[in-house]
Coordinates of C-alpha atoms in Angstrom, one line a residue:
M1 CA -22.7 -2.8 -8.7
R2 CA -22.6 -5.7 -11.1
I3 CA -19.2 -7.1 -12.0
A4 CA -19.2 -9.3 -15.1
S5 CA -17.0 -12.4 -15.1
T6 CA -15.7 -15.0 -17.4
R7 CA -14.9 -18.4 -16.0
E8 CA -15.5 -21.8 -17.5
A9 CA -16.0 -25.0 -15.5
G10 CA -12.8 -26.8 -15.0
S11 CA -10.7 -23.8 -16.1
D12 CA -7.5 -22.8 -14.5
R13 CA -8.1 -19.1 -14.8
A14 CA -10.8 -16.5 -14.5
V15 CA -11.3 -12.8 -14.8
W16 CA -13.9 -10.2 -13.5
Y17 CA -14.4 -6.7 -14.8
H18 CA -16.7 -3.7 -14.3
E19 CA -16.5 -0.5 -16.4
G20 CA -18.7 2.4 -15.3
R21 CA -18.6 6.1 -15.0
S22 CA -15.9 7.0 -12.4
L23 CA -15.5 3.4 -11.3
L24 CA -13.6 0.7 -13.1
S25 CA -12.4 -2.6 -11.7
V26 CA -10.7 -5.8 -12.8
G27 CA -10.0 -9.1 -11.1
V28 CA -7.7 -11.9 -12.2
W29 CA -7.3 -15.4 -10.8
T30 CA -5.1 -18.3 -12.1
E31 CA -3.9 -21.6 -10.7
R32 CA -0.6 -23.2 -11.7
L33 CA -1.9 -26.7 -11.5
R34 CA -5.6 -27.1 -12.5
G35 CA -7.7 -28.1 -9.6
R36 CA -4.9 -27.5 -7.0
G37 CA -4.9 -23.7 -6.8
E38 CA -4.8 -22.2 -3.3
D39 CA -5.5 -18.5 -4.0
A40 CA -9.1 -17.5 -3.3
E41 CA -10.9 -15.6 -5.9
P42 CA -10.2 -11.8 -5.6
L43 CA -12.6 -9.8 -3.6
L44 CA -14.1 -6.7 -5.3
V45 CA -17.1 -5.0 -3.6
H46 CA -18.3 -1.4 -4.0
H47 CA -21.3 0.1 -2.2
V48 CA -22.6 2.8 -4.6
P49 CA -24.7 4.9 -2.1
T50 CA -21.8 5.6 0.2
G51 CA -18.9 5.3 -2.3
E52 CA -17.2 2.7 0.0
G53 CA -15.5 -0.4 -1.2
I54 CA -13.0 -3.1 -0.6
A55 CA -10.5 -4.8 -2.9
A56 CA -8.6 -7.8 -1.6
V57 CA -6.6 -11.0 -2.4
F58 CA -5.9 -14.1 -0.4
D59 CA -3.1 -16.6 -1.0
G60 CA -3.4 -19.9 0.9
S61 CA 0.0 -20.8 2.2
G62 CA 0.6 -24.2 0.6
G63 CA 3.9 -25.0 2.3
S64 CA 2.7 -24.7 5.9
G65 CA -0.9 -25.7 5.1
S66 CA -0.4 -28.5 2.6
A67 CA -2.2 -31.2 4.6
A68 CA -5.7 -32.2 3.3
A69 CA -8.5 -30.5 5.2
L70 CA -11.6 -31.0 3.1
E71 CA -13.0 -33.4 0.6
L72 CA -15.5 -32.0 -2.0
P73 CA -18.5 -34.0 -3.0
A74 CA -16.8 -35.2 -6.1
G75 CA -14.1 -36.7 -4.0
R76 CA -11.4 -34.1 -4.7
P77 CA -9.4 -33.3 -1.6
R78 CA -8.6 -29.7 -0.7
S79 CA -5.7 -28.5 1.4
G80 CA -5.8 -26.4 4.6
A81 CA -4.4 -23.5 2.6
W82 CA -7.2 -23.7 0.0
V83 CA -9.8 -23.7 2.9
G84 CA -8.1 -20.9 4.8
A85 CA -7.9 -18.5 1.9
R86 CA -11.6 -18.9 1.2
V87 CA -12.7 -18.7 4.8
A88 CA -10.6 -15.5 5.2
R89 CA -12.3 -14.1 2.0
T90 CA -15.7 -14.8 3.4
A91 CA -14.8 -13.1 6.7
A92 CA -13.4 -10.0 4.9
E93 CA -16.5 -9.6 2.8
S94 CA -18.9 -10.0 5.7
W95 CA -16.8 -7.6 7.8
F96 CA -17.0 -5.0 5.0
H97 CA -20.8 -5.3 4.8
A98 CA -21.0 -4.9 8.6
T99 CA -18.9 -1.7 8.4
V100 CA -21.1 -0.2 5.7
A101 CA -24.3 -1.1 7.7
E102 CA -23.1 0.6 10.8
A103 CA -21.7 3.7 9.1
G104 CA -22.4 6.8 11.1
R105 CA -23.5 4.9 14.2
G106 CA -20.2 4.8 16.0
G107 CA -19.7 1.1 16.0
R108 CA -16.5 -0.8 16.1
H109 CA -16.9 -3.2 13.2
G110 CA -14.6 -1.0 11.0
H111 CA -11.6 -1.6 13.3
P112 CA -9.1 -4.2 12.1
A113 CA -9.5 -6.0 15.5
A114 CA -13.1 -6.7 14.5
L115 CA -11.8 -8.2 11.3
E116 CA -9.3 -10.4 13.2
E117 CA -12.1 -11.5 15.5
R118 CA -14.4 -12.4 12.6
M119 CA -11.7 -14.4 10.9
T120 CA -10.8 -16.2 14.2
G121 CA -14.4 -16.9 14.8
L122 CA -14.8 -18.6 11.4
L123 CA -11.4 -20.4 11.3
T124 CA -11.1 -21.8 14.9
P125 CA -14.1 -24.1 14.7
M126 CA -12.6 -25.7 11.6
R127 CA -9.4 -26.9 13.3
S128 CA -8.7 -30.5 12.9
G129 CA -7.9 -31.2 16.5
R130 CA -4.9 -33.2 15.6
S131 CA -1.7 -32.5 17.6
S132 CA 1.0 -30.5 15.8
R133 CA 3.8 -31.2 18.1
L134 CA 5.7 -33.2 15.6
V135 CA 6.0 -30.4 13.0
G136 CA 6.8 -27.6 15.5
N137 CA 6.4 -24.0 14.3
I138 CA 6.4 -24.8 10.5
R139 CA 2.9 -26.3 10.2
R140 CA -0.1 -24.0 10.3
E141 CA -3.8 -24.9 10.2
L142 CA -5.8 -23.2 7.4
P143 CA -3.1 -20.6 6.7
T144 CA -3.5 -17.7 4.3
T145 CA -2.1 -14.3 3.5
M146 CA -4.3 -11.2 2.8
A147 CA -3.8 -7.8 1.2
A148 CA -6.8 -5.5 1.2
V149 CA -7.7 -1.9 0.6
R150 CA -10.8 -0.6 2.4
Y151 CA -11.6 2.8 0.8
R152 CA -14.2 5.6 0.9
R153 CA -14.5 7.9 -2.0
G154 CA -15.2 11.6 -1.5
E155 CA -15.8 14.4 -4.1
R156 CA -12.1 15.1 -4.7
R157 CA -10.2 12.6 -2.6
V158 CA -10.3 8.9 -1.5
G159 CA -9.5 7.9 2.0
L160 CA -8.3 4.3 2.6
R161 CA -6.8 1.8 4.9
A162 CA -4.5 -0.9 3.7
L163 CA -5.0 -4.1 5.7
W164 CA -2.6 -7.1 5.4
A165 CA -1.1 -10.3 6.9
G166 CA 1.7 -12.2 5.2
D167 CA 3.4 -11.3 2.0
S168 CA 0.6 -10.3 -0.4
R169 CA 0.7 -6.6 -1.2
A170 CA -1.5 -3.5 -1.7
Y171 CA -0.3 -0.6 -3.9
V172 CA -1.4 2.7 -5.3
L173 CA -0.6 3.2 -9.0
S174 CA 0.3 6.8 -10.0
P175 CA 1.1 8.2 -13.5
W176 CA 4.0 10.2 -11.9
A177 CA 5.5 7.8 -9.4
G178 CA 4.3 4.4 -10.7
L179 CA 3.6 1.5 -8.4
Q180 CA 4.0 2.3 -4.7
A181 CA 3.6 -0.3 -2.0
L182 CA 1.1 0.5 0.8
T183 CA 2.0 -2.6 2.9
R184 CA 5.1 -4.0 4.5
D185 CA 5.6 -7.8 4.1
H186 CA 5.5 -10.0 7.2
T187 CA 8.8 -11.7 6.2
A188 CA 12.3 -11.9 7.6
E189 CA 13.6 -10.0 4.5
T190 CA 11.5 -7.1 3.3
D191 CA 13.8 -5.8 0.5
A192 CA 11.6 -6.4 -2.6
L193 CA 14.6 -7.3 -4.8
E194 CA 16.2 -9.7 -2.3
Q195 CA 12.8 -11.4 -1.9
L196 CA 12.9 -12.3 -5.6
V197 CA 16.1 -14.2 -4.9
Q198 CA 15.6 -15.6 -1.4
D199 CA 11.8 -16.3 -1.0
P200 CA 12.1 -15.7 2.8
P201 CA 9.6 -17.3 5.2
M202 CA 6.7 -15.4 6.5
T203 CA 6.6 -14.3 10.2
N204 CA 2.8 -13.7 10.3
V205 CA -0.1 -15.3 8.5
I206 CA -3.9 -15.7 9.1
C207 CA -4.5 -19.2 10.5
A208 CA -6.7 -21.3 12.8
D209 CA -4.3 -22.6 15.3
R210 CA -2.4 -19.7 16.8
P211 CA -2.7 -15.9 17.2
F212 CA -2.1 -13.7 14.1
R213 CA -2.4 -10.0 13.5
I214 CA -3.8 -7.8 10.7
D215 CA -1.7 -4.7 10.2
E216 CA -3.2 -1.5 8.9
A217 CA -2.0 1.8 7.4
A218 CA -4.2 4.8 6.6
A219 CA -3.7 7.0 3.5
E220 CA -5.5 9.6 1.4
F221 CA -5.1 10.4 -2.3
D222 CA -6.4 12.8 -4.8
L223 CA -8.9 11.5 -7.4
P224 CA -8.5 10.0 -9.9
C225 CA -6.8 7.1 -8.2
V226 CA -5.8 3.5 -8.9
L227 CA -5.6 0.8 -6.2
V228 CA -4.0 -2.6 -6.7
C229 CA -3.9 -5.8 -4.5
A230 CA -1.8 -8.8 -5.6
T231 CA -0.6 -12.1 -4.4
D232 CA 3.1 -13.1 -4.9
G233 CA 2.2 -15.1 -8.0
F234 CA 2.0 -11.7 -9.8
F235 CA 5.1 -9.9 -8.4
G236 CA 7.3 -12.8 -7.1
Y237 CA 8.4 -14.3 -10.4
V238 CA 9.7 -11.3 -12.3
D239 CA 13.3 -10.2 -12.8
T240 CA 12.9 -6.9 -10.9
P241 CA 10.1 -5.2 -8.9
A242 CA 9.6 -2.8 -11.8
H243 CA 8.6 -5.6 -14.1
F244 CA 5.3 -6.2 -12.3
E245 CA 4.4 -2.6 -13.0
W246 CA 5.4 -3.1 -16.6
H247 CA 3.1 -6.0 -17.0
V248 CA 0.2 -4.1 -15.5
L249 CA 0.7 -1.0 -17.7
H250 CA 1.6 -2.9 -20.9
A251 CA -1.7 -4.8 -20.7
L252 CA -3.5 -1.5 -20.0
R253 CA -1.9 0.1 -23.1
E254 CA -2.8 -2.8 -25.4
A255 CA -6.4 -3.3 -24.1
R256 CA -9.5 -1.7 -25.7
D257 CA -11.6 -2.0 -22.6
A258 CA -11.6 -3.3 -19.0
A259 CA -12.6 -6.8 -20.1
E260 CA -9.6 -7.0 -22.4
W261 CA -7.3 -5.5 -19.8
A262 CA -8.3 -8.4 -17.4
D263 CA -7.8 -11.0 -20.2
L264 CA -4.3 -9.6 -21.1
L265 CA -3.2 -9.5 -17.4
C266 CA -4.4 -13.1 -17.0
A267 CA -2.5 -14.3 -20.1
A268 CA 0.6 -12.4 -19.1
V269 CA 0.9 -13.8 -15.5
A270 CA 0.1 -17.3 -16.7
A271 CA 3.1 -17.1 -19.0
Y272 CA 5.7 -16.1 -16.4
T273 CA 4.6 -17.2 -13.0
A274 CA 5.4 -20.5 -11.2
D275 CA 2.6 -20.1 -8.7
D276 CA -1.1 -19.4 -8.3
A277 CA -1.8 -15.7 -8.9
S278 CA -4.6 -13.3 -8.1
L279 CA -5.1 -9.6 -8.6
A280 CA -7.7 -6.9 -7.8
V281 CA -7.6 -3.4 -9.3
V282 CA -10.0 -0.5 -8.6
A283 CA -9.7 2.7 -10.6
L284 CA -11.7 5.6 -9.1
G285 CA -12.6 9.0 -10.7
Y286 CA -11.7 8.3 -14.3
R287 CA -14.2 9.3 -17.0
G288 CA -13.9 5.8 -18.6
F289 CA -11.3 3.3 -19.8
E290 CA -9.9 5.6 -22.5
D291 CA -9.3 8.3 -19.9
L292 CA -7.5 5.8 -17.6
R293 CA -5.4 4.4 -20.4
G294 CA -4.5 7.9 -21.6
C295 CA -3.4 9.0 -18.1
F296 CA -0.9 6.2 -17.9
A297 CA 0.4 6.3 -21.5
R298 CA 3.5 8.3 -20.7
R299 CA 4.2 6.3 -17.6
A300 CA 3.9 3.0 -19.6
D301 CA 6.5 4.4 -22.1
T302 CA 8.8 5.5 -19.2
V303 CA 8.7 2.1 -17.5
A304 CA 9.3 0.3 -20.8
R305 CA 12.3 2.4 -21.7
A306 CA 13.9 2.3 -18.3
Y307 CA 13.3 -1.2 -17.1
W308 CA 12.1 -3.5 -20.0
L309 CA 13.6 -2.6 -23.4
G310 CA 17.2 -3.8 -23.6
R311 CA 17.0 -5.6 -20.3
E312 CA 19.5 -8.2 -19.4
R313 CA 18.5 -11.9 -19.3
Q314 CA 19.2 -14.3 -16.5
G315 CA 22.4 -16.0 -17.2
D316 CA 23.9 -13.0 -19.0
P317 CA 27.2 -11.8 -17.5
G318 CA 25.8 -8.4 -16.7
F319 CA 22.4 -9.6 -15.3
R320 CA 23.2 -9.2 -11.6
E321 CA 24.7 -5.7 -11.9
W322 CA 21.8 -4.6 -14.2
R323 CA 19.2 -5.9 -11.8
H324 CA 20.7 -4.0 -8.8
R325 CA 21.2 -0.8 -10.9
T326 CA 17.6 -0.7 -12.0
W327 CA 16.3 -1.5 -8.5
R328 CA 18.3 1.5 -7.1
A329 CA 16.5 3.7 -9.6
Y330 CA 13.1 2.3 -9.0
R331 CA 13.2 1.8 -5.3
P332 CA 12.8 5.3 -3.9
D333 CA 9.3 5.9 -5.4
Y334 CA 8.3 2.2 -4.9
E335 CA 9.1 2.3 -1.1
R336 CA 8.0 5.9 -0.4
R337 CA 4.6 4.9 1.1
I338 CA 5.6 1.7 2.8
P339 CA 4.5 1.9 6.5
A340 CA 7.2 1.9 9.1
E341 CA 7.9 -1.3 10.9
P342 CA 5.5 -1.6 13.9
R343 CA 7.1 -0.8 17.3
M344 CA 7.4 -4.0 19.3
P345 CA 6.3 -4.0 23.0
T346 CA 9.1 -3.5 25.5

């Protein structure tokens, strides 16, 4: 599958798009400061013969991985977070190709443990070897988040596994229930609204200097189906969790094709975020872009009326109460598919 892209040398943003029969995808990547972005480019791979694919995003954790780890030939230093996100992306893509290659042969490459091993095998040799005793548990070497959806399309349904570490998220987008999270953030606070206020620290990230875990959750959906992966640059700088969905659907409603949808999403997030941002979207089973846009027209109107039009502004007297009221209305569908917290060993 060929995915067209638009990216200029030295640009602080890029988009990717593919529009084919029953398969449509877009990717968006932006950096807040040109040349200093730590999100890797989104991963979008689809294997046409088997109907299998992966969509994923990777957010290098700049706070804990801010130390320089690499100097490019032009003399520009890159942080450990920048390196970690790109190494994790490489590991995820090679892992996906291995799972497709062994399909039907009973191998173990498809298990998340194999993905963890592949990431560890690539990250560990890149450790600096410097002691981290002075920075305690805050500093990480080559740290990054990941949110991925590994899917297999059937005739009428799509089976998938959401795979994640950190606070990037995977979703399914429905014309009836809207945006529904498929992952549970590895953070001390998991309430999506409270996270917009607190920005809590992460409890688990992919990194080179200590053990990490990749959680998974299986699901199955009727076709057609829309899958979304995003870093917190997209969903962490909005007034309420519903507003991320509004941005996605508003851009869809205004676009004429997949390329313009990607461009509009890129422009929108660049206008409101205070971070690097990346997004991967895969729409399966639609007859084309017009079919996709038409299926979500009513949902776009519903979200606009309920959560966008007439919204309170930060600083207004009623902002706090409005924010909590709209979250109470939006929360049940948004959280309906979030996996339960993993049971800790006793």
